[in-house]
PDB file of C-alpha atoms in Angstrom:
ATOM      1  CA  MET A   1      37.855  27.366 -19.029  1.00 44.00           C
ATOM      2  CA  GLY A   2      41.053  28.236 -18.962  1.00 45.00           C
ATOM      3  CA  ARG A   3      40.493  31.766 -16.688  1.00 50.00           C
ATOM      4  CA  PRO A   4      42.325  31.900 -13.718  1.00 52.00           C
ATOM      5  CA  ARG A   5      40.340  31.214 -10.569  1.00 58.00           C
ATOM      6  CA  GLY A   6      42.088  32.098  -7.685  1.00 71.00           C
ATOM      7  CA  PHE A   7      42.063  29.254  -6.180  1.00 83.00           C
ATOM      8  CA  ASP A   8      42.783  25.481  -6.779  1.00 91.00           C
ATOM      9  CA  GLU A   9      39.883  23.749  -8.809  1.00 92.00           C
ATOM     10  CA  GLU A  10      40.301  20.242  -7.490  1.00 93.00           C
ATOM     11  CA  GLN A  11      40.496  20.720  -3.290  1.00 95.00           C
ATOM     12  CA  VAL A  12      38.188  23.113  -3.384  1.00 97.00           C
ATOM     13  CA  VAL A  13      35.291  20.159  -5.067  1.00 98.00           C
ATOM     14  CA  GLN A  14      38.250  17.675  -2.849  1.00 97.00           C
ATOM     15  CA  ALA A  15      36.405  19.486  -0.341  1.00 97.00           C
ATOM     16  CA  ALA A  16      32.802  19.241  -1.521  1.00 98.00           C
ATOM     17  CA  VAL A  17      33.249  15.316  -1.942  1.00 98.00           C
ATOM     18  CA  VAL A  18      34.035  15.987   1.893  1.00 97.00           C
ATOM     19  CA  LEU A  19      31.163  17.871   2.599  1.00 97.00           C
ATOM     20  CA  PHE A  20      28.609  15.942   0.272  1.00 98.00           C
ATOM     21  CA  GLY A  21      29.807  13.008   1.431  1.00 97.00           C
ATOM     22  CA  ARG A  22      28.412  13.220   4.742  1.00 96.00           C
ATOM     23  CA  GLN A  23      25.948  15.572   4.898  1.00 96.00           C
ATOM     24  CA  SER A  24      24.261  14.904   1.805  1.00 98.00           C
ATOM     25  CA  PHE A  25      23.005  17.805  -1.482  1.00 98.00           C
ATOM     26  CA  ASP A  26      20.136  18.700   0.568  1.00 97.00           C
ATOM     27  CA  GLY A  27      21.111  19.205   3.791  1.00 97.00           C
ATOM     28  CA  THR A  28      24.861  21.631   3.070  1.00 98.00           C
ATOM     29  CA  SER A  29      24.206  25.049   1.992  1.00 97.00           C
ATOM     30  CA  VAL A  30      25.816  27.970   0.137  1.00 98.00           C
ATOM     31  CA  ASP A  31      26.796  29.034   3.471  1.00 97.00           C
ATOM     32  CA  ASP A  32      28.939  25.468   4.747  1.00 97.00           C
ATOM     33  CA  LEU A  33      29.641  24.871   0.995  1.00 97.00           C
ATOM     34  CA  VAL A  34      31.329  28.775   1.889  1.00 96.00           C
ATOM     35  CA  SER A  35      32.564  28.385   4.522  1.00 95.00           C
ATOM     36  CA  HIS A  36      34.168  25.164   4.102  1.00 95.00           C
ATOM     37  CA  LEU A  37      35.366  25.091   0.832  1.00 95.00           C
ATOM     38  CA  GLY A  38      37.266  29.272   1.780  1.00 91.00           C
ATOM     39  CA  VAL A  39      36.099  30.383  -2.147  1.00 93.00           C
ATOM     40  CA  HIS A  40      34.058  33.286  -2.453  1.00 93.00           C
ATOM     41  CA  ARG A  41      30.009  33.337  -3.412  1.00 95.00           C
ATOM     42  CA  GLY A  42      30.785  34.528  -6.563  1.00 94.00           C
ATOM     43  CA  SER A  43      33.497  32.424  -7.194  1.00 94.00           C
ATOM     44  CA  LEU A  44      31.936  29.396  -6.717  1.00 96.00           C
ATOM     45  CA  TYR A  45      28.573  30.608  -9.042  1.00 97.00           C
ATOM     46  CA  LYS A  46      30.783  31.467 -11.793  1.00 95.00           C
ATOM     47  CA  THR A  47      33.183  29.069 -11.317  1.00 96.00           C
ATOM     48  CA  PHE A  48      31.006  25.440 -10.879  1.00 97.00           C
ATOM     49  CA  GLY A  49      26.951  27.597 -11.735  1.00 97.00           C
ATOM     50  CA  SER A  50      24.906  25.906  -8.752  1.00 98.00           C
ATOM     51  CA  LYS A  51      25.380  24.117  -6.113  1.00 98.00           C
ATOM     52  CA  ARG A  52      24.310  21.667  -8.321  1.00 98.00           C
ATOM     53  CA  GLY A  53      27.252  22.069 -10.366  1.00 98.00           C
ATOM     54  CA  LEU A  54      29.139  22.131  -7.997  1.00 98.00           C
ATOM     55  CA  TYR A  55      28.157  18.561  -6.609  1.00 98.00           C
ATOM     56  CA  LEU A  56      28.442  17.507  -9.984  1.00 98.00           C
ATOM     57  CA  ALA A  57      31.983  17.911  -9.896  1.00 98.00           C
ATOM     58  CA  ALA A  58      31.842  16.676  -6.799  1.00 98.00           C
ATOM     59  CA  LEU A  59      29.797  13.096  -8.017  1.00 98.00           C
ATOM     60  CA  ARG A  60      32.780  13.160 -10.829  1.00 98.00           C
ATOM     61  CA  GLN A  61      35.940  13.335  -8.801  1.00 98.00           C
ATOM     62  CA  HIS A  62      34.891  10.910  -6.186  1.00 98.00           C
ATOM     63  CA  VAL A  63      34.180   8.514  -9.078  1.00 98.00           C
ATOM     64  CA  ALA A  64      37.402   9.523 -10.700  1.00 98.00           C
ATOM     65  CA  ARG A  65      39.770   8.690  -7.299  1.00 97.00           C
ATOM     66  CA  ASP A  66      37.945   6.712  -4.769  1.00 97.00           C
ATOM     67  CA  VAL A  67      35.509   4.181  -5.958  1.00 97.00           C
ATOM     68  CA  VAL A  68      38.097   3.364  -8.802  1.00 97.00           C
ATOM     69  CA  ALA A  69      40.087   3.019  -6.207  1.00 97.00           C
ATOM     70  CA  ALA A  70      38.006   1.290  -3.666  1.00 95.00           C
ATOM     71  CA  ALA A  71      37.012  -0.966  -6.775  1.00 95.00           C
ATOM     72  CA  GLU A  72      40.491  -1.469  -6.308  1.00 95.00           C
ATOM     73  CA  VAL A  73      40.432  -2.535  -2.987  1.00 94.00           C
ATOM     74  CA  PHE A  74      37.683  -5.807  -3.928  1.00 92.00           C
ATOM     75  CA  ALA A  75      39.956  -6.617  -7.002  1.00 92.00           C
ATOM     76  CA  ALA A  76      43.061  -7.250  -4.698  1.00 92.00           C
ATOM     77  CA  ALA A  77      40.832  -8.656  -1.479  1.00 90.00           C
ATOM     78  CA  ASP A  78      40.166 -12.645  -1.339  1.00 88.00           C
ATOM     79  CA  ASP A  79      36.103 -12.247  -0.244  1.00 87.00           C
ATOM     80  CA  PRO A  80      33.713  -9.244   0.000  1.00 86.00           C
ATOM     81  CA  VAL A  81      34.314  -9.366   3.778  1.00 88.00           C
ATOM     82  CA  THR A  82      38.164  -8.336   3.878  1.00 91.00           C
ATOM     83  CA  ALA A  83      38.577  -5.253   0.986  1.00 91.00           C
ATOM     84  CA  VAL A  84      35.065  -4.065   3.006  1.00 90.00           C
ATOM     85  CA  HIS A  85      37.151  -4.559   7.197  1.00 90.00           C
ATOM     86  CA  ARG A  86      39.837  -2.501   4.595  1.00 93.00           C
ATOM     87  CA  ILE A  87      37.565  -0.279   3.139  1.00 93.00           C
ATOM     88  CA  VAL A  88      35.608   0.920   6.172  1.00 91.00           C
ATOM     89  CA  ALA A  89      39.684   0.701   7.868  1.00 91.00           C
ATOM     90  CA  SER A  90      41.231   2.528   5.731  1.00 93.00           C
ATOM     91  CA  GLY A  91      38.753   3.887   3.019  1.00 90.00           C
ATOM     92  CA  PRO A  92      38.463   5.262   0.024  1.00 95.00           C
ATOM     93  CA  ASP A  93      35.583   7.138   2.003  1.00 94.00           C
ATOM     94  CA  LEU A  94      32.497   6.391   0.391  1.00 95.00           C
ATOM     95  CA  GLY A  95      30.252   8.725   2.034  1.00 95.00           C
ATOM     96  CA  LEU A  96      29.010  10.990  -1.209  1.00 98.00           C
ATOM     97  CA  LEU A  97      28.120   7.929  -3.282  1.00 97.00           C
ATOM     98  CA  PHE A  98      25.800   6.117  -1.109  1.00 95.00           C
ATOM     99  CA  LEU A  99      24.228   9.171  -0.696  1.00 97.00           C
ATOM    100  CA  ALA A 100      23.749  10.147  -3.658  1.00 97.00           C
ATOM    101  CA  LEU A 101      22.385   6.778  -4.506  1.00 96.00           C
ATOM    102  CA  VAL A 102      19.426   6.791  -1.861  1.00 96.00           C
ATOM    103  CA  GLU A 103      19.030  10.988  -2.520  1.00 97.00           C
ATOM    104  CA  ARG A 104      20.169  12.607  -5.299  1.00 97.00           C
ATOM    105  CA  ALA A 105      19.689   8.923  -8.360  1.00 96.00           C
ATOM    106  CA  PRO A 106      16.710   9.105  -8.140  1.00 95.00           C
ATOM    107  CA  VAL A 107      15.376  12.213  -8.911  1.00 94.00           C
ATOM    108  CA  ASP A 108      18.490  13.185 -11.269  1.00 95.00           C
ATOM    109  CA  ALA A 109      19.226  11.429 -14.957  1.00 95.00           C
ATOM    110  CA  GLU A 110      22.570  12.895 -14.427  1.00 96.00           C
ATOM    111  CA  VAL A 111      23.897  11.820 -11.214  1.00 97.00           C
ATOM    112  CA  ALA A 112      22.130   8.553 -11.963  1.00 96.00           C
ATOM    113  CA  ALA A 113      24.419   8.427 -14.465  1.00 97.00           C
ATOM    114  CA  GLU A 114      27.544   8.480 -12.437  1.00 97.00           C
ATOM    115  CA  THR A 115      26.079   6.428 -10.063  1.00 96.00           C
ATOM    116  CA  SER A 116      25.647   3.831 -12.148  1.00 96.00           C
ATOM    117  CA  ARG A 117      29.356   4.550 -13.672  1.00 96.00           C
ATOM    118  CA  ALA A 118      30.202   4.232 -10.183  1.00 96.00           C
ATOM    119  CA  LEU A 119      28.460   0.605  -9.900  1.00 94.00           C
ATOM    120  CA  ALA A 120      29.651  -1.489 -13.182  1.00 94.00           C
ATOM    121  CA  LEU A 121      33.368  -0.298 -12.163  1.00 94.00           C
ATOM    122  CA  LEU A 122      32.346  -1.707  -8.223  1.00 92.00           C
ATOM    123  CA  ASP A 123      30.594  -5.221 -10.542  1.00 90.00           C
ATOM    124  CA  ASP A 124      33.660  -5.413 -12.960  1.00 91.00           C
ATOM    125  CA  ALA A 125      36.555  -5.384  -9.599  1.00 90.00           C
ATOM    126  CA  ARG A 126      34.209  -7.379  -8.115  1.00 83.00           C
ATOM    127  CA  PRO A 127      30.897  -9.794  -9.228  1.00 83.00           C
ATOM    128  CA  GLY A 128      28.205 -10.158  -6.186  1.00 81.00           C
ATOM    129  CA  LEU A 129      28.932  -6.617  -5.784  1.00 82.00           C
ATOM    130  CA  ASP A 130      25.512  -6.080  -3.433  1.00 82.00           C
ATOM    131  CA  GLU A 131      26.403  -8.216  -1.217  1.00 84.00           C
ATOM    132  CA  ALA A 132      29.262  -6.564  -0.898  1.00 86.00           C
ATOM    133  CA  LEU A 133      27.655  -2.269  -0.969  1.00 87.00           C
ATOM    134  CA  GLY A 134      25.566  -4.228   2.139  1.00 89.00           C
ATOM    135  CA  LEU A 135      28.561  -5.003   3.917  1.00 88.00           C
ATOM    136  CA  LEU A 136      29.867  -1.758   3.418  1.00 88.00           C
ATOM    137  CA  LEU A 137      27.273   0.162   4.056  1.00 89.00           C
ATOM    138  CA  ARG A 138      26.502  -1.867   7.517  1.00 89.00           C
ATOM    139  CA  ALA A 139      29.857  -2.413   8.609  1.00 87.00           C
ATOM    140  CA  ARG A 140      30.335   1.707   8.328  1.00 84.00           C
ATOM    141  CA  ALA A 141      27.268   2.393  10.580  1.00 83.00           C
ATOM    142  CA  THR A 142      28.595  -0.254  12.830  1.00 82.00           C
ATOM    143  CA  ARG A 143      32.154   2.074  13.119  1.00 73.00           C
ATOM    144  CA  THR A 144      30.000   4.680  14.345  1.00 63.00           C
ATOM    145  CA  THR A 145      27.979   3.263  17.047  1.00 64.00           C
ATOM    146  CA  ASN A 146      31.109   1.722  18.314  1.00 63.00           C
ATOM    147  CA  GLU A 147      32.845   4.809  18.036  1.00 59.00           C
ATOM    148  CA  GLY A 148      30.074   6.782  20.247  1.00 51.00           C
ATOM    149  CA  GLU A 149      30.359   4.537  22.765  1.00 48.00           C
TER     150      GLU A 149
ATOM    151  CA  MET B   1       9.253  38.345  -6.102  1.00 87.00           C
ATOM    152  CA  ALA B   2       9.487  36.676  -9.344  1.00 93.00           C
ATOM    153  CA  HIS B   3       8.267  34.134 -11.550  1.00 95.00           C
ATOM    154  CA  VAL B   4      11.059  32.233 -13.986  1.00 97.00           C
ATOM    155  CA  ARG B   5       9.870  29.902 -16.850  1.00 97.00           C
ATOM    156  CA  ILE B   6      11.482  28.732 -20.325  1.00 97.00           C
ATOM    157  CA  GLU B   7      10.136  29.234 -23.095  1.00 97.00           C
ATOM    158  CA  GLY B   8      11.588  27.666 -26.417  1.00 95.00           C
ATOM    159  CA  ASP B   9      15.894  28.128 -25.590  1.00 96.00           C
ATOM    160  CA  ASP B  10      15.386  31.092 -23.277  1.00 97.00           C
ATOM    161  CA  LEU B  11      15.004  31.503 -19.948  1.00 97.00           C
ATOM    162  CA  ILE B  12      11.890  34.861 -18.712  1.00 97.00           C
ATOM    163  CA  VAL B  13      12.053  36.223 -15.746  1.00 96.00           C
ATOM    164  CA  ASP B  14       9.683  38.526 -14.578  1.00 93.00           C
ATOM    165  CA  ILE B  15       9.291  40.580 -12.233  1.00 88.00           C
ATOM    166  CA  GLU B  16       5.809  40.848 -10.117  1.00 81.00           C
ATOM    167  CA  GLY B  17       4.386  43.355  -8.426  1.00 68.00           C
ATOM    168  CA  LEU B  18       5.604  46.476  -6.277  1.00 56.00           C
ATOM    169  CA  ASN B  19       9.284  45.625  -6.845  1.00 54.00           C
ATOM    170  CA  LYS B  20       9.326  46.059 -10.259  1.00 52.00           C
ATOM    171  CA  MET B  21       8.762  49.747 -10.082  1.00 58.00           C
ATOM    172  CA  TRP B  22      11.961  49.419  -7.940  1.00 59.00           C
ATOM    173  CA  ALA B  23      14.322  46.698  -9.598  1.00 55.00           C
ATOM    174  CA  LEU B  24      13.258  49.376 -13.035  1.00 61.00           C
ATOM    175  CA  LYS B  25      13.285  46.210 -15.316  1.00 64.00           C
ATOM    176  CA  SER B  26       9.894  43.569 -15.227  1.00 83.00           C
ATOM    177  CA  ARG B  27      10.870  40.768 -17.310  1.00 90.00           C
ATOM    178  CA  ILE B  28      14.712  39.231 -17.702  1.00 92.00           C
ATOM    179  CA  THR B  29      15.190  37.051 -20.779  1.00 95.00           C
ATOM    180  CA  VAL B  30      18.073  35.054 -20.744  1.00 96.00           C
ATOM    181  CA  PRO B  31      18.705  31.644 -23.920  1.00 97.00           C
ATOM    182  CA  LEU B  32      19.031  29.104 -22.026  1.00 97.00           C
ATOM    183  CA  THR B  33      22.707  28.526 -23.685  1.00 96.00           C
ATOM    184  CA  HIS B  34      24.093  31.724 -20.773  1.00 97.00           C
ATOM    185  CA  VAL B  35      22.493  30.566 -18.491  1.00 98.00           C
ATOM    186  CA  ARG B  36      24.792  28.484 -15.979  1.00 97.00           C
ATOM    187  CA  GLY B  37      22.999  27.168 -13.866  1.00 98.00           C
ATOM    188  CA  ALA B  38      20.365  27.854 -10.620  1.00 98.00           C
ATOM    189  CA  THR B  39      20.519  27.469  -6.533  1.00 98.00           C
ATOM    190  CA  PHE B  40      18.808  27.737  -3.598  1.00 98.00           C
ATOM    191  CA  ASP B  41      20.711  30.146  -1.622  1.00 97.00           C
ATOM    192  CA  PRO B  42      19.189  32.029   1.636  1.00 95.00           C
ATOM    193  CA  GLY B  43      22.814  32.295   3.179  1.00 94.00           C
ATOM    194  CA  ILE B  44      22.821  35.478  -0.187  1.00 94.00           C
ATOM    195  CA  VAL B  45      20.767  38.610   0.992  1.00 89.00           C
ATOM    196  CA  ARG B  46      23.311  38.602   4.510  1.00 86.00           C
ATOM    197  CA  GLU B  47      26.308  38.685   1.215  1.00 84.00           C
ATOM    198  CA  PRO B  48      28.421  42.972   0.858  1.00 79.00           C
ATOM    199  CA  LYS B  49      26.270  43.848  -2.532  1.00 77.00           C
ATOM    200  CA  GLY B  50      28.555  46.486  -3.878  1.00 75.00           C
ATOM    201  CA  LEU B  51      27.231  50.154  -5.240  1.00 71.00           C
ATOM    202  CA  ARG B  52      22.825  50.299  -6.156  1.00 70.00           C
ATOM    203  CA  ALA B  53      22.933  51.811  -9.078  1.00 68.00           C
ATOM    204  CA  PRO B  54      20.155  51.630  -9.899  1.00 63.00           C
ATOM    205  CA  GLY B  55      16.483  50.469  -7.989  1.00 63.00           C
ATOM    206  CA  THR B  56      16.073  51.005  -3.696  1.00 62.00           C
ATOM    207  CA  HIS B  57      17.724  49.375  -1.135  1.00 62.00           C
ATOM    208  CA  VAL B  58      16.842  49.989   2.138  1.00 60.00           C
ATOM    209  CA  PRO B  59      19.574  46.923   4.315  1.00 59.00           C
ATOM    210  CA  GLY B  60      17.794  43.608   6.682  1.00 56.00           C
ATOM    211  CA  VAL B  61      14.146  45.317   4.370  1.00 55.00           C
ATOM    212  CA  ILE B  62      14.707  44.934   0.167  1.00 61.00           C
ATOM    213  CA  VAL B  63      17.049  44.076  -1.860  1.00 71.00           C
ATOM    214  CA  ALA B  64      15.523  45.173  -5.114  1.00 75.00           C
ATOM    215  CA  GLY B  65      18.054  46.585  -8.984  1.00 80.00           C
ATOM    216  CA  THR B  66      21.154  46.365 -10.494  1.00 85.00           C
ATOM    217  CA  PHE B  67      23.889  46.253  -8.027  1.00 86.00           C
ATOM    218  CA  HIS B  68      28.266  46.185  -8.588  1.00 88.00           C
ATOM    219  CA  ALA B  69      30.768  44.104  -6.591  1.00 82.00           C
ATOM    220  CA  ASP B  70      34.202  43.542  -8.120  1.00 83.00           C
ATOM    221  CA  GLY B  71      33.371  44.332 -11.430  1.00 86.00           C
ATOM    222  CA  GLU B  72      30.608  41.907 -11.756  1.00 91.00           C
ATOM    223  CA  ARG B  73      26.521  43.194 -12.372  1.00 92.00           C
ATOM    224  CA  VAL B  74      24.162  41.286  -9.912  1.00 93.00           C
ATOM    225  CA  PHE B  75      20.116  42.214  -9.930  1.00 91.00           C
ATOM    226  CA  TRP B  76      18.892  41.832  -6.748  1.00 90.00           C
ATOM    227  CA  ASP B  77      15.073  41.035  -6.095  1.00 89.00           C
ATOM    228  CA  VAL B  78      14.219  39.898  -2.794  1.00 90.00           C
ATOM    229  CA  ARG B  79      12.024  40.383   0.447  1.00 86.00           C
ATOM    230  CA  ASP B  80      12.760  37.339   1.332  1.00 90.00           C
ATOM    231  CA  ALA B  81      15.151  35.700   2.320  1.00 91.00           C
ATOM    232  CA  ASP B  82      14.144  32.287   3.128  1.00 94.00           C
ATOM    233  CA  LYS B  83      13.007  32.256  -1.398  1.00 96.00           C
ATOM    234  CA  ALA B  84      16.329  34.000  -2.595  1.00 96.00           C
ATOM    235  CA  VAL B  85      17.148  31.392  -5.936  1.00 98.00           C
ATOM    236  CA  VAL B  86      20.607  32.378  -7.287  1.00 98.00           C
ATOM    237  CA  ILE B  87      21.157  31.975 -11.752  1.00 98.00           C
ATOM    238  CA  GLN B  88      24.496  32.672 -12.635  1.00 98.00           C
ATOM    239  CA  LEU B  89      24.786  33.994 -15.417  1.00 98.00           C
ATOM    240  CA  ASP B  90      27.537  33.520 -19.013  1.00 95.00           C
ATOM    241  CA  ASP B  91      28.589  36.950 -21.310  1.00 90.00           C
ATOM    242  CA  ALA B  92      25.285  38.193 -20.040  1.00 90.00           C
ATOM    243  CA  GLU B  93      23.762  42.009 -19.497  1.00 91.00           C
ATOM    244  CA  TYR B  94      24.470  40.452 -15.543  1.00 95.00           C
ATOM    245  CA  ALA B  95      26.894  38.624 -14.014  1.00 96.00           C
ATOM    246  CA  ARG B  96      23.724  36.621 -11.975  1.00 96.00           C
ATOM    247  CA  LEU B  97      20.068  37.016 -11.074  1.00 96.00           C
ATOM    248  CA  VAL B  98      19.300  37.195  -7.352  1.00 95.00           C
ATOM    249  CA  ILE B  99      15.546  36.927  -7.006  1.00 95.00           C
ATOM    250  CA  GLU B 100      13.290  35.845  -4.537  1.00 95.00           C
ATOM    251  CA  VAL B 101      10.159  32.830  -5.911  1.00 97.00           C
ATOM    252  CA  ASP B 102       7.400  31.888  -4.576  1.00 96.00           C
ATOM    253  CA  ASP B 103       8.987  27.654  -4.589  1.00 97.00           C
ATOM    254  CA  PRO B 104      12.624  28.843  -4.751  1.00 98.00           C
ATOM    255  CA  ARG B 105      12.759  23.808  -5.287  1.00 96.00           C
ATOM    256  CA  ALA B 106      10.410  24.203  -7.982  1.00 97.00           C
ATOM    257  CA  ALA B 107      12.569  27.088 -10.034  1.00 98.00           C
ATOM    258  CA  VAL B 108      15.805  25.529  -9.543  1.00 98.00           C
ATOM    259  CA  ASP B 109      14.655  22.287 -10.675  1.00 96.00           C
ATOM    260  CA  LEU B 110      13.043  24.139 -13.271  1.00 97.00           C
ATOM    261  CA  ILE B 111      16.802  25.678 -14.844  1.00 98.00           C
ATOM    262  CA  GLU B 112      19.357  22.806 -13.775  1.00 96.00           C
ATOM    263  CA  GLN B 113      17.261  20.283 -15.839  1.00 94.00           C
ATOM    264  CA  ALA B 114      17.284  22.449 -19.101  1.00 94.00           C
ATOM    265  CA  LEU B 115      20.932  22.663 -18.296  1.00 92.00           C
ATOM    266  CA  VAL B 116      23.540  19.982 -19.712  1.00 76.00           C
ATOM    267  CA  ARG B 117      26.038  19.766 -17.888  1.00 71.00           C
TER     268      ARG B 117
END
């Protein structure tokens, strides 16, 4: 706490949000983190304790920023479909939340606490969240298919 | 090869077999409050390890002993990189332990679940 890091911790955590959100917790090695985050292995361990420590920090930042931003889009839109289109077109990217829900939340209580908090935020913004999330997942998948064509 | 277990409020790392001689230390006990986390990290064996004293370092084969790098003391006991686990410590004799365990995922889960962040 309060130690000079020699790097911007928030920026590193943000890069981890993108990486974990793209390739999951298990699919991201420490080698991947070191090369993409531009931080030495020693600093990574010193600052976050472990890969899971960094993952938890990334998930918390993701909920505080991206999920809150998505909740705002849901709250402001007339219907869930409009919100889904808006989010798919211009973000926020909820990749980390989706991957965390299927990969880590079932086996990690601290991750589950964060994902529950995230779902509650979305639910507060938009009743009928389950339908909206299903739509969002399908829209994301379709976007990838379209890009690949 | 090392074995990790949690006994009461302590993390206990037992170094087994021949490596006991090379690493010159057979048991490391750290209070859990000084354990920051554990990570499965096969890639760490390719990192520069710093200066060794005492222990054994046959590049590419065996890394065992205490190494000094960037002002940190790091304990190494790894022969098979695919089973390397990094345990980060705080305010302890070593800054981190890099050990080889039989089941890296189980060891990491055991330690991580004993910590509350």
